[in-house]
Short mmCIF file of C-alpha atoms and ligand atoms in Angstrom, two decimals:
data_model
loop_
_atom_site.label_atom_id
_atom_site.label_comp_id
_atom_site.label_asym_id
_atom_site.label_seq_id
_atom_site.Cartn_x
_atom_site.Cartn_y
_atom_site.Cartn_z
CA MET Z 1 -5.80 22.77 5.83
CA GLY Z 2 -7.70 20.48 7.89
CA SER Z 3 -6.33 20.20 11.79
CA VAL Z 4 -4.97 17.47 13.07
CA GLY Z 5 -5.45 15.72 16.84
CA LEU Z 6 -5.29 13.13 18.26
CA LEU Z 7 -6.56 9.55 18.86
CA LYS Z 8 -9.71 11.27 15.73
CA ASN Z 9 -11.10 7.28 16.09
CA SER Z 10 -12.04 4.47 18.18
CA ALA Z 11 -10.60 1.57 16.11
CA MET Z 12 -8.63 -0.38 17.83
CA VAL Z 13 -5.69 -2.65 16.51
CA CYS Z 14 -5.80 -5.75 16.82
CA ALA Z 15 -2.64 -8.72 16.00
CA PRO Z 16 -3.25 -11.53 15.11
CA LEU Z 17 -0.81 -14.29 17.02
CA MET Z 18 0.80 -17.50 14.68
CA ALA Z 19 2.21 -19.08 17.34
CA THR Z 20 1.50 -22.31 18.53
CA SER Z 21 2.14 -22.48 22.28
CA VAL Z 22 0.64 -20.94 25.40
CA ASP Z 23 4.50 -19.79 26.28
CA GLN Z 24 4.88 -18.48 22.86
CA LEU Z 25 1.57 -16.81 22.94
CA ILE Z 26 2.42 -14.51 26.18
CA ASP Z 27 5.91 -13.90 24.58
CA GLU Z 28 3.64 -12.25 21.44
CA MET Z 29 1.12 -10.31 23.69
CA VAL Z 30 4.37 -8.40 25.05
CA GLU Z 31 5.89 -7.63 21.53
CA ALA Z 32 2.84 -7.29 20.16
CA LYS Z 33 1.64 -4.79 23.04
CA SER Z 34 6.07 -3.34 22.14
CA GLN Z 35 5.02 -2.78 18.39
CA GLY Z 36 1.17 -1.00 19.38
CA ALA Z 37 -0.95 -3.28 19.09
CA ASP Z 38 -4.28 -1.96 21.55
CA CYS Z 39 -5.21 -6.06 22.00
CA VAL Z 40 -4.13 -9.87 20.69
CA GLU Z 41 -6.29 -12.04 18.80
CA ILE Z 42 -5.92 -16.30 19.80
CA ARG Z 43 -6.95 -18.62 17.49
CA LEU Z 44 -7.22 -21.84 20.37
CA ASP Z 45 -7.68 -23.81 17.44
CA ALA Z 46 -4.13 -22.76 16.69
CA ILE Z 47 -2.91 -24.10 20.10
CA HIS Z 48 -1.17 -27.80 20.48
CA ASN Z 49 -2.33 -30.01 22.45
CA PHE Z 50 -5.28 -27.54 23.58
CA GLN Z 51 -6.22 -27.80 27.77
CA PRO Z 52 -9.31 -26.08 27.55
CA HIS Z 53 -8.48 -24.77 31.44
CA LYS Z 54 -4.86 -24.47 31.96
CA HIS Z 55 -4.38 -22.74 28.98
CA LEU Z 56 -6.58 -19.62 29.20
CA GLN Z 57 -5.66 -19.36 32.86
CA LEU Z 58 -2.50 -19.35 31.81
CA LEU Z 59 -3.45 -16.99 29.60
CA PHE Z 60 -5.59 -14.22 30.70
CA LYS Z 61 -3.38 -14.85 33.93
CA ASN Z 62 -0.29 -13.33 32.02
CA LYS Z 63 -2.53 -10.63 29.05
CA PRO Z 64 -0.77 -7.17 29.03
CA LEU Z 65 -3.40 -6.26 26.47
CA PRO Z 66 -6.99 -6.94 25.96
CA ILE Z 67 -7.78 -10.69 24.52
CA LEU Z 68 -10.02 -11.93 21.64
CA ILE Z 69 -10.36 -15.43 21.41
CA LEU Z 70 -11.47 -17.01 18.23
CA TYR Z 71 -11.90 -21.21 17.06
CA ARG Z 72 -11.70 -21.57 14.10
CA PRO Z 73 -14.88 -23.66 13.06
CA ILE Z 74 -14.79 -27.25 11.92
CA TRP Z 75 -16.27 -27.05 8.19
CA GLU Z 76 -13.37 -24.22 7.31
CA ARG Z 77 -9.90 -26.74 8.30
CA ASN Z 78 -9.18 -30.48 7.08
CA ASP Z 79 -6.97 -31.02 9.95
CA PHE Z 80 -9.23 -30.52 13.17
CA GLU Z 81 -11.22 -33.07 14.93
CA ALA Z 82 -12.83 -31.93 17.77
CA ASP Z 83 -16.80 -30.71 16.79
CA ALA Z 84 -18.73 -27.75 17.18
CA HIS Z 85 -19.69 -28.98 21.49
CA LYS Z 86 -16.09 -28.32 21.92
CA GLN Z 87 -15.96 -25.27 19.86
CA LEU Z 88 -18.89 -24.39 21.98
CA GLU Z 89 -17.53 -25.29 25.07
CA ALA Z 90 -13.84 -23.91 24.74
CA LEU Z 91 -15.16 -20.97 24.40
CA ARG Z 92 -17.44 -20.13 27.34
CA LEU Z 93 -14.53 -20.94 28.59
CA ALA Z 94 -12.61 -18.61 27.14
CA LYS Z 95 -15.18 -15.80 28.60
CA GLU Z 96 -15.90 -17.47 32.34
CA LEU Z 97 -12.06 -17.19 32.95
CA GLY Z 98 -11.75 -13.67 31.47
CA ALA Z 99 -11.51 -13.39 27.36
CA ASP Z 100 -12.06 -9.57 26.53
CA TYR Z 101 -14.18 -10.81 23.16
CA VAL Z 102 -14.77 -13.35 22.03
CA GLU Z 103 -15.82 -14.61 18.25
CA LEU Z 104 -17.96 -17.01 16.79
CA ASP Z 105 -18.69 -17.96 12.90
CA LEU Z 106 -22.60 -16.77 11.98
CA LYS Z 107 -23.40 -20.51 11.41
CA ILE Z 108 -22.88 -21.77 15.67
CA ALA Z 109 -23.72 -18.00 16.81
CA SER Z 110 -27.45 -17.59 16.36
CA GLU Z 111 -26.94 -21.22 18.95
CA PHE Z 112 -25.54 -20.22 20.80
CA ALA Z 113 -27.07 -16.58 21.44
CA LYS Z 114 -30.02 -18.38 22.41
CA ASN Z 115 -28.69 -20.59 24.45
CA GLU Z 116 -26.36 -18.11 26.30
CA LYS Z 117 -26.85 -14.68 25.22
CA SER Z 118 -28.90 -13.82 28.29
CA SER Z 119 -27.41 -15.24 30.76
CA TRP Z 120 -24.64 -13.16 29.42
CA SER Z 121 -23.30 -10.97 32.21
CA SER Z 122 -19.22 -10.76 32.05
CA GLY Z 123 -17.79 -7.62 30.51
CA CYS Z 124 -17.23 -10.65 27.41
CA LYS Z 125 -17.82 -8.94 24.14
CA LEU Z 126 -19.45 -11.35 21.43
CA ILE Z 127 -18.29 -10.86 18.33
CA THR Z 128 -20.00 -12.29 15.48
CA SER Z 129 -18.52 -13.18 12.12
CA CYS Z 130 -19.05 -14.02 8.85
CA PHE Z 131 -16.45 -14.65 5.84
CA VAL Z 132 -19.12 -13.26 2.46
CA ASP Z 133 -17.16 -15.11 -0.50
CA ASN Z 134 -19.21 -13.73 -3.34
CA VAL Z 135 -20.75 -10.14 -2.93
CA THR Z 136 -23.36 -9.03 -5.83
CA SER Z 137 -25.10 -6.36 -4.26
CA LYS Z 138 -24.83 -3.86 -1.66
CA GLU Z 139 -28.39 -5.78 -0.96
CA ASP Z 140 -26.22 -8.27 -0.30
CA LEU Z 141 -23.96 -7.33 2.38
CA SER Z 142 -26.67 -6.01 4.19
CA GLN Z 143 -28.87 -8.99 4.50
CA VAL Z 144 -25.55 -11.03 6.13
CA VAL Z 145 -25.23 -7.76 8.51
CA ALA Z 146 -29.36 -8.45 9.43
CA SER Z 147 -29.25 -12.06 9.68
CA MET Z 148 -25.70 -11.64 12.76
CA GLN Z 149 -27.27 -9.02 14.47
CA SER Z 150 -30.12 -11.48 15.08
CA THR Z 151 -27.28 -13.33 17.09
CA GLY Z 152 -27.28 -10.12 19.34
CA ALA Z 153 -23.71 -9.53 18.99
CA ASP Z 154 -22.19 -6.94 20.02
CA ILE Z 155 -19.74 -6.59 17.10
CA LEU Z 156 -20.16 -7.56 13.69
CA LYS Z 157 -16.75 -8.70 11.92
CA ILE Z 158 -17.46 -9.35 8.18
CA VAL Z 159 -14.58 -11.22 6.03
CA ILE Z 160 -15.04 -10.28 2.11
CA ASN Z 161 -13.93 -12.62 -0.06
CA ALA Z 162 -12.34 -9.58 -2.70
CA ASN Z 163 -11.02 -10.56 -6.21
CA ASP Z 164 -10.82 -6.01 -7.12
CA ILE Z 165 -9.97 -3.12 -6.13
CA THR Z 166 -13.25 -2.31 -6.78
CA GLU Z 167 -15.01 -4.60 -4.82
CA LEU Z 168 -13.86 -2.89 -1.28
CA GLU Z 169 -16.32 0.14 -2.32
CA LYS Z 170 -18.53 -2.63 -0.97
CA THR Z 171 -16.67 -3.11 2.03
CA PHE Z 172 -16.66 1.38 2.51
CA HIS Z 173 -20.10 1.82 1.81
CA LEU Z 174 -21.39 -1.13 4.38
CA LEU Z 175 -19.20 0.67 7.11
CA SER Z 176 -20.17 4.25 6.57
CA HIS Z 177 -24.18 3.00 7.22
CA CYS Z 178 -23.87 0.35 9.59
CA GLN Z 179 -25.59 1.41 12.73
CA VAL Z 180 -24.14 -1.32 14.98
CA PRO Z 181 -19.86 -1.74 15.47
CA LEU Z 182 -18.98 -3.35 12.52
CA ILE Z 183 -15.25 -4.58 11.69
CA ALA Z 184 -15.47 -5.17 7.78
CA TYR Z 185 -12.63 -6.14 5.38
CA SER Z 186 -11.23 -8.17 3.01
CA VAL Z 187 -7.83 -10.06 3.13
CA GLY Z 188 -4.83 -10.66 0.29
CA GLU Z 189 -2.78 -7.56 -1.72
CA ARG Z 190 -6.02 -6.52 -3.58
CA GLY Z 191 -7.85 -5.97 0.02
CA LEU Z 192 -5.49 -3.93 1.58
CA ILE Z 193 -6.45 -0.62 1.49
CA SER Z 194 -9.44 -1.77 3.11
CA GLN Z 195 -7.53 -2.07 6.27
CA LEU Z 196 -6.21 0.69 6.26
CA LEU Z 197 -9.49 2.61 5.38
CA GLY Z 198 -11.51 1.11 7.93
CA PRO Z 199 -11.48 3.19 10.95
CA LYS Z 200 -11.86 5.98 7.98
CA PHE Z 201 -15.25 4.10 7.19
CA GLY Z 202 -15.95 3.22 10.70
CA SER Z 203 -14.54 0.40 10.86
CA VAL Z 204 -13.69 -0.88 14.94
CA LEU Z 205 -11.18 -3.09 15.12
CA LEU Z 206 -8.25 -3.10 12.21
CA TYR Z 207 -5.48 -6.20 11.47
CA GLY Z 208 -2.16 -5.62 12.23
CA SER Z 209 0.68 -7.88 12.28
CA LEU Z 210 3.49 -8.11 14.50
CA ASP Z 211 7.30 -8.08 12.89
CA GLY Z 212 8.02 -11.51 11.02
CA ASN Z 213 4.53 -12.26 11.18
CA ALA Z 214 3.99 -11.11 8.18
CA VAL Z 215 1.00 -11.89 5.85
CA PRO Z 216 -0.57 -10.25 2.28
CA GLY Z 217 -2.57 -7.88 2.34
CA LEU Z 218 -1.98 -7.47 6.65
CA PRO Z 219 -0.49 -4.42 7.36
CA SER Z 220 2.09 -4.68 9.65
CA LEU Z 221 1.87 -3.11 12.92
CA ALA Z 222 4.70 -0.70 12.46
CA SER Z 223 3.35 0.38 9.10
CA LEU Z 224 -0.37 0.91 10.49
CA ARG Z 225 1.92 3.63 13.10
CA GLN Z 226 3.98 5.02 12.52
CA ALA Z 227 3.48 5.43 8.46
CA TYR Z 228 -0.33 5.61 8.33
CA GLY Z 229 -1.22 7.39 11.74
CA VAL Z 230 -4.22 5.11 11.60
CA ASP Z 231 -5.24 6.73 14.62
CA LEU Z 232 -5.58 10.12 13.42
CA MET Z 233 -7.72 9.05 10.44
CA ASP Z 234 -11.38 10.71 10.35
CA ASN Z 235 -14.36 10.61 8.45
CA ASP Z 236 -12.71 13.92 6.53
CA THR Z 237 -9.37 12.61 5.95
CA LYS Z 238 -8.96 12.65 1.83
CA VAL Z 239 -7.26 9.77 0.56
CA PHE Z 240 -4.66 9.32 -2.10
CA GLY Z 241 -3.68 6.09 -3.13
CA LEU Z 242 -0.82 5.82 -5.57
CA ILE Z 243 -2.18 3.50 -8.61
CA SER Z 244 0.63 1.08 -9.26
CA LYS Z 245 0.38 -3.09 -10.36
CA PRO Z 246 2.84 -4.05 -8.79
CA VAL Z 247 2.80 -1.42 -6.28
CA GLY Z 248 3.94 -3.35 -3.05
CA HIS Z 249 7.63 -2.50 -3.67
CA SER Z 250 6.29 1.69 -2.77
CA LYS Z 251 7.60 4.02 -0.74
CA GLY Z 252 5.70 6.34 -1.49
CA PRO Z 253 3.17 5.90 2.58
CA ILE Z 254 6.60 6.44 4.30
CA LEU Z 255 7.34 9.06 2.60
CA HIS Z 256 3.63 11.08 2.45
CA ASN Z 257 1.72 9.84 5.86
CA PRO Z 258 3.86 11.58 7.78
CA THR Z 259 4.64 14.90 6.14
CA PHE Z 260 1.21 14.79 5.23
CA ARG Z 261 0.78 14.66 9.80
CA HIS Z 262 4.16 17.04 9.33
CA VAL Z 263 1.98 19.78 8.26
CA GLY Z 264 -1.05 19.30 9.52
CA TYR Z 265 -2.32 18.22 6.98
CA ASN Z 266 -6.03 15.35 7.20
CA GLY Z 267 -5.03 12.32 4.58
CA ILE Z 268 -3.71 9.40 3.48
CA TYR Z 269 -1.79 7.61 0.92
CA VAL Z 270 -1.97 4.50 1.06
CA PRO Z 271 -0.86 1.81 -2.39
CA MET Z 272 -3.86 1.02 -4.11
CA PHE Z 273 -3.28 -2.43 -6.62
CA VAL Z 274 -5.81 -2.22 -9.37
CA ASP Z 275 -6.56 -4.39 -12.66
CA ASP Z 276 -8.82 -2.55 -14.36
CA LEU Z 277 -8.22 1.49 -14.84
CA LYS Z 278 -11.67 2.10 -16.06
CA GLU Z 279 -14.11 0.26 -13.53
CA PHE Z 280 -11.38 1.88 -10.87
CA PHE Z 281 -12.03 5.74 -12.08
CA ARG Z 282 -15.64 4.72 -11.82
CA VAL Z 283 -16.22 3.16 -8.23
CA TYR Z 284 -13.94 5.32 -6.48
CA SER Z 285 -14.97 9.04 -7.88
CA SER Z 286 -16.20 10.25 -4.85
CA PRO Z 287 -14.90 13.43 -3.01
CA ASP Z 288 -13.21 11.37 -0.41
CA PHE Z 289 -10.48 10.00 -2.78
CA ALA Z 290 -8.69 13.69 -3.61
CA GLY Z 291 -6.00 12.33 -5.51
CA PHE Z 292 -3.66 9.86 -7.12
CA SER Z 293 0.02 8.78 -7.44
CA VAL Z 294 0.45 6.70 -11.06
CA GLY Z 295 2.96 4.25 -10.79
CA ILE Z 296 4.04 0.91 -13.62
CA PRO Z 297 2.23 0.46 -15.88
CA TYR Z 298 0.10 3.22 -15.74
CA LYS Z 299 1.13 6.47 -16.20
CA GLU Z 300 0.32 6.86 -20.43
CA ALA Z 301 -2.66 4.63 -19.92
CA VAL Z 302 -4.39 7.97 -17.19
CA VAL Z 303 -4.22 9.83 -19.56
CA SER Z 304 -7.84 9.82 -21.34
CA PHE Z 305 -9.20 8.94 -17.75
CA CYS Z 306 -8.42 12.60 -17.04
CA ASP Z 307 -10.89 15.08 -17.42
CA GLU Z 308 -7.40 17.45 -17.54
CA VAL Z 309 -4.17 17.79 -18.77
CA ASP Z 310 -1.53 19.75 -17.23
CA PRO Z 311 0.10 21.12 -20.87
CA LEU Z 312 3.54 19.49 -19.74
CA ALA Z 313 1.65 16.04 -19.17
CA GLU Z 314 0.13 16.48 -21.83
CA SER Z 315 3.18 17.02 -24.13
CA ILE Z 316 5.17 14.19 -22.50
CA GLY Z 317 1.80 11.83 -22.85
CA ALA Z 318 2.51 10.94 -19.01
CA VAL Z 319 0.58 11.61 -16.04
CA ASN Z 320 1.92 10.51 -12.88
CA THR Z 321 -0.14 12.58 -10.47
CA ILE Z 322 -3.97 12.84 -10.37
CA ILE Z 323 -5.67 15.49 -8.00
CA ARG Z 324 -9.02 15.09 -8.60
CA ARG Z 325 -10.78 19.10 -8.00
CA PRO Z 326 -12.39 19.85 -5.42
CA CYS Z 327 -15.31 22.70 -6.98
CA ASP Z 328 -16.67 20.29 -9.66
CA GLY Z 329 -14.76 16.52 -8.83
CA LYS Z 330 -13.15 16.63 -11.95
CA LEU Z 331 -9.67 14.82 -12.89
CA ILE Z 332 -7.27 17.04 -13.44
CA GLY Z 333 -3.17 15.01 -14.11
CA TYR Z 334 0.20 16.28 -14.23
CA ASN Z 335 3.97 15.10 -13.68
CA THR Z 336 6.44 15.67 -11.84
CA ASP Z 337 8.46 12.75 -13.16
CA CYS Z 338 9.92 15.77 -16.00
CA GLU Z 339 11.25 18.26 -14.16
CA ALA Z 340 12.48 15.51 -11.03
CA SER Z 341 14.14 13.24 -13.16
CA ILE Z 342 15.40 16.02 -14.81
CA THR Z 343 17.07 19.16 -12.16
CA ALA Z 344 18.00 15.19 -10.20
CA ILE Z 345 20.73 14.90 -12.81
CA GLU Z 346 21.21 18.50 -13.67
CA ASP Z 347 22.59 19.10 -9.20
CA ALA Z 348 24.64 16.10 -9.58
CA LEU Z 349 26.30 16.83 -12.48
CA LYS Z 350 26.63 20.92 -11.17
CA ALA Z 351 27.93 19.11 -7.65
CA ASN Z 352 30.34 17.44 -9.19
CA GLY Z 353 31.58 20.72 -10.33
CA GLU Z 354 30.49 20.61 -14.25
CA ALA Z 355 29.95 24.04 -15.35
CA LEU Z 356 26.01 24.49 -15.73
CA VAL Z 357 26.01 27.24 -18.38
CA PRO Z 358 24.00 27.88 -20.46
CA CYS Z 359 23.08 23.72 -19.46
CA SER Z 360 24.88 21.25 -18.28
CA LEU Z 361 22.74 18.87 -20.53
CA ALA Z 362 23.11 21.11 -23.51
CA ARG Z 363 23.77 18.79 -26.93
CA LYS Z 364 25.49 15.46 -24.54
CA MET Z 365 24.22 12.42 -25.87
CA PHE Z 366 20.96 11.09 -23.75
CA VAL Z 367 20.57 7.59 -24.06
CA LEU Z 368 17.62 6.64 -22.21
CA VAL Z 369 16.21 2.71 -22.03
CA GLY Z 370 12.89 2.87 -21.64
CA ALA Z 371 10.13 4.35 -23.31
CA GLY Z 372 7.50 3.96 -20.64
CA GLY Z 373 6.00 6.49 -18.90
CA ALA Z 374 9.09 7.46 -17.10
CA GLY Z 375 10.70 7.16 -20.13
CA ARG Z 376 8.65 9.94 -21.96
CA ALA Z 377 9.08 11.61 -19.03
CA LEU Z 378 13.17 12.07 -19.49
CA ALA Z 379 12.82 12.63 -22.78
CA PHE Z 380 11.11 15.76 -22.51
CA GLY Z 381 13.02 16.87 -19.61
CA ALA Z 382 16.34 15.90 -21.73
CA LYS Z 383 15.01 17.55 -24.99
CA SER Z 384 14.16 20.68 -22.91
CA ARG Z 385 17.65 20.94 -21.74
CA GLY Z 386 19.31 20.13 -25.64
CA ALA Z 387 20.15 16.92 -25.60
CA ARG Z 388 20.21 14.52 -27.73
CA ILE Z 389 18.22 11.77 -27.47
CA VAL Z 390 18.66 8.05 -28.37
CA ILE Z 391 16.01 5.49 -27.43
CA PHE Z 392 16.12 2.19 -26.75
CA ASP Z 393 13.32 0.05 -25.87
CA ILE Z 394 11.93 -3.80 -26.41
CA ASP Z 395 8.71 -2.02 -27.86
CA PHE Z 396 10.93 -0.86 -31.06
CA ASP Z 397 7.30 0.95 -31.69
CA ARG Z 398 7.32 2.92 -29.00
CA ALA Z 399 10.75 3.88 -28.60
CA LYS Z 400 10.47 5.11 -32.66
CA ALA Z 401 7.18 7.20 -31.69
CA LEU Z 402 9.05 8.62 -28.64
CA ALA Z 403 11.78 8.84 -31.04
CA ALA Z 404 9.48 11.57 -33.35
CA ALA Z 405 7.79 13.16 -29.99
CA VAL Z 406 11.81 14.89 -29.07
CA SER Z 407 13.88 14.85 -31.91
CA GLY Z 408 15.92 11.73 -31.11
CA GLU Z 409 17.01 8.48 -32.49
CA ALA Z 410 15.68 5.10 -32.23
CA LEU Z 411 17.38 1.81 -32.07
CA PRO Z 412 16.04 -2.05 -32.13
CA PHE Z 413 17.02 -3.15 -28.69
CA GLU Z 414 19.27 -5.47 -30.26
CA LYS Z 415 21.88 -3.06 -31.03
CA LEU Z 416 22.38 -2.21 -26.99
CA ALA Z 417 24.56 -5.07 -26.45
CA SER Z 418 27.07 -3.41 -28.54
CA PHE Z 419 25.77 0.26 -28.78
CA GLN Z 420 28.76 2.46 -29.33
CA PRO Z 421 28.04 5.88 -27.07
CA GLU Z 422 29.95 9.35 -27.92
CA LYS Z 423 31.79 10.40 -25.51
CA GLY Z 424 30.43 12.27 -21.94
CA ALA Z 425 26.77 10.49 -23.33
CA ILE Z 426 24.42 9.51 -20.41
CA LEU Z 427 22.98 7.09 -19.87
CA ALA Z 428 19.45 6.51 -18.40
CA ASN Z 429 17.29 3.62 -16.90
CA ALA Z 430 13.91 4.20 -16.90
CA THR Z 431 12.33 0.65 -17.22
CA PRO Z 432 11.72 -1.58 -14.14
CA ILE Z 433 14.94 -3.47 -14.65
CA GLY Z 434 16.37 -4.25 -11.79
CA MET Z 435 14.03 -3.28 -8.88
CA HIS Z 436 13.24 -5.07 -5.78
CA PRO Z 437 12.49 -8.46 -5.94
CA ASN Z 438 14.47 -8.52 -9.81
CA LYS Z 439 17.95 -6.94 -7.68
CA ASP Z 440 20.68 -8.33 -10.10
CA ARG Z 441 19.33 -7.53 -13.21
CA ILE Z 442 20.63 -4.74 -15.45
CA PRO Z 443 19.25 -2.83 -18.86
CA VAL Z 444 22.21 -2.48 -20.41
CA PRO Z 445 25.96 -4.94 -21.36
CA GLU Z 446 28.46 -4.44 -17.84
CA GLY Z 447 30.87 -4.01 -20.57
CA SER Z 448 28.89 -0.74 -22.30
CA LEU Z 449 29.35 0.77 -18.65
CA LYS Z 450 32.62 2.60 -18.98
CA ASP Z 451 31.87 4.84 -22.00
CA TYR Z 452 29.54 6.75 -19.93
CA VAL Z 453 30.43 9.52 -17.65
CA VAL Z 454 26.84 9.41 -16.17
CA VAL Z 455 24.46 7.02 -15.10
CA PHE Z 456 21.44 7.63 -13.76
CA ASP Z 457 18.86 4.59 -12.26
CA ALA Z 458 14.76 5.41 -12.32
CA VAL Z 459 14.55 2.19 -10.18
CA TYR Z 460 14.81 3.45 -6.38
CA THR Z 461 14.21 -0.32 -4.48
CA PRO Z 462 17.74 -0.39 -3.66
CA ARG Z 463 18.61 2.19 -3.39
CA ARG Z 464 21.33 1.61 -4.94
CA THR Z 465 20.99 -0.61 -7.75
CA THR Z 466 23.17 -3.53 -9.14
CA LEU Z 467 23.32 -0.61 -12.51
CA LEU Z 468 24.34 2.05 -10.49
CA GLU Z 469 26.75 -0.46 -8.62
CA ASP Z 470 28.33 -1.48 -12.02
CA ALA Z 471 28.77 2.38 -12.99
CA GLU Z 472 30.51 3.42 -9.83
CA ALA Z 473 32.91 0.74 -9.88
CA ALA Z 474 33.51 1.71 -14.37
CA GLY Z 475 34.13 5.21 -13.26
CA ALA Z 476 30.55 7.08 -13.99
CA LEU Z 477 28.92 9.35 -11.97
CA ILE Z 478 25.78 8.18 -10.22
CA VAL Z 479 22.34 9.24 -9.95
CA SER Z 480 19.62 7.49 -6.96
CA GLY Z 481 16.41 7.10 -8.16
CA VAL Z 482 15.69 8.12 -5.06
CA GLU Z 483 15.96 11.18 -6.02
CA MET Z 484 14.14 11.67 -8.97
CA PHE Z 485 11.43 9.67 -6.12
CA LEU Z 486 11.86 12.67 -3.72
CA ARG Z 487 11.97 15.09 -6.14
CA GLN Z 488 8.66 13.47 -7.43
CA ALA Z 489 6.64 13.74 -4.70
CA ILE Z 490 7.62 17.31 -3.96
CA GLY Z 491 5.68 18.11 -6.69
CA GLN Z 492 2.74 15.41 -5.79
CA PHE Z 493 2.58 17.01 -2.36
CA ASN Z 494 2.20 20.49 -3.18
CA LEU Z 495 -0.41 19.50 -5.96
CA PHE Z 496 -2.12 17.25 -3.56
CA THR Z 497 -3.07 20.14 -0.43
CA GLY Z 498 -2.47 22.96 -2.36
CA SER Z 499 0.81 24.18 0.07
CA LYS Z 500 4.34 24.15 -0.52
CA ALA Z 501 5.81 20.61 0.53
CA PRO Z 502 8.70 20.70 3.99
CA GLU Z 503 11.45 19.86 1.31
CA GLU Z 504 13.15 19.06 4.38
CA PHE Z 505 11.91 17.26 6.48
CA MET Z 506 10.63 15.12 3.12
CA ARG Z 507 14.51 14.46 2.50
CA ASP Z 508 15.21 13.49 5.84
CA ILE Z 509 12.89 10.62 5.64
CA VAL Z 510 14.04 9.29 2.11
CA MET Z 511 17.85 10.50 3.88
CA SER Z 512 16.77 8.41 7.22
CA LYS Z 513 14.51 6.06 5.86
CA PHE Z 514 14.86 4.64 1.70
O1 LIG M 601 7.54 6.88 -10.95
C1 LIG M 601 7.06 6.79 -9.19
C2 LIG M 601 7.55 6.05 -8.14
C3 LIG M 601 6.22 6.05 -7.77
O2 LIG M 601 5.08 4.64 -8.58
C4 LIG M 601 6.46 4.92 -6.43
O3 LIG M 601 6.65 4.54 -7.15
O4 LIG M 601 5.94 5.70 -5.28
C5 LIG M 601 4.89 7.09 -7.69
C6 LIG M 601 4.87 7.95 -8.45
O5 LIG M 601 4.65 8.98 -8.31
C7 LIG M 601 6.27 8.03 -9.60
O6 LIG M 601 5.66 9.32 -10.53
#
């Protein structure tokens, strides 16, 4: 295992402030510091009735953290009346009065640099920035870097528009090869990992939002520090990611990252919003990307991208864990959902006093709603314990295919409303119905819940779904998807790191933070 020390990279975490008055900005600076920011970014053009001397002096006098000052250029804002001259004046003043960093757009930076940079004696650093809308090649980016460098900037900053996670690889390549201090990232949900992994590839700064200032694709300061532990990342950090769409609901990062740190494993676990699996695996093929969890809707589709598939996952036809075998780089697929879900149900029954001899699920009717990746894992698990499986799915062919594989019975989805299970039946939801943010929905008619002795929900956000609440009210023993989530993650951790997961530590996180 790689050893983890303190502060393995020198990247600063910067909080972009959103307030529009100087008083509020001062409050936000204090808050940013308490939430773990190393510096703050202040946009002068966002301050109402901006009075350069007065406001800058006030800000710098009260700063608890280094300040990065920028003034968005006129061509990006319709409601902005100042001209380029005004911007330059404000930034010049900011530099003189005590800004730690001044950011200038490439379009005006050359002019500024020509007149200013040679006589630049203050400790203020110049950041030249550029927004790149359409990156066609790595060479394109190198050219942008060259023209930014010619402005004499101390730090370069490139924000790249990315429509797909695979486009971020060019950013990582640029960061790894750039000889000058560079900040590079993409915005939006699909750009998130460029922020999170920036320090691994050498970015000198990454952004984190203050609590309450959430912006899509911008991690919060708290998550950067507490979940991701970005200070500890270095070039050797192994990247693990959850391939899913959507992906924002996952609690994987707040479970896996602290666990990596707990055992001293040099790894980071990030959400990966993937649109195109084929392109994803083609682009992220380096050993840096050491393993993946697989979520909705890709558990079945990823099977064909694995070079080898573990026999259990193969028979289920769904993979939720992939590791890149270090010796040959091959992708090996596993399924940790199956045992996780079935043991969660069995243990709940056991704790409830049911005899486990020969097996609590044996010969019981197991009603499964949803025949996708998670449903397949549940069905195979239930079959391995001798249950009799009845399957519903809106896609009847999919239900029939799974029923055939587990010697069960598929029924048309319309029959679910009037379906009468036999006494002692177990209900399992393996659809995303009820998952945050659509929390009020349940996959079966509420009236039918009284017929089940056990109700399991694979959805784990929220912890107590409406289905579970209703089932409990109807008298059933309920089993939360959180239990399955924890167990499948323990299985994944073992595969990712090659060593035994600290199960109690993981359980404590799940109990206290979910
Ligand atoms: O089903 C799940 C949940 C998950 O997709 C997540 O949301 O973190 C992660 C997967 O590994 C697991 O099989």
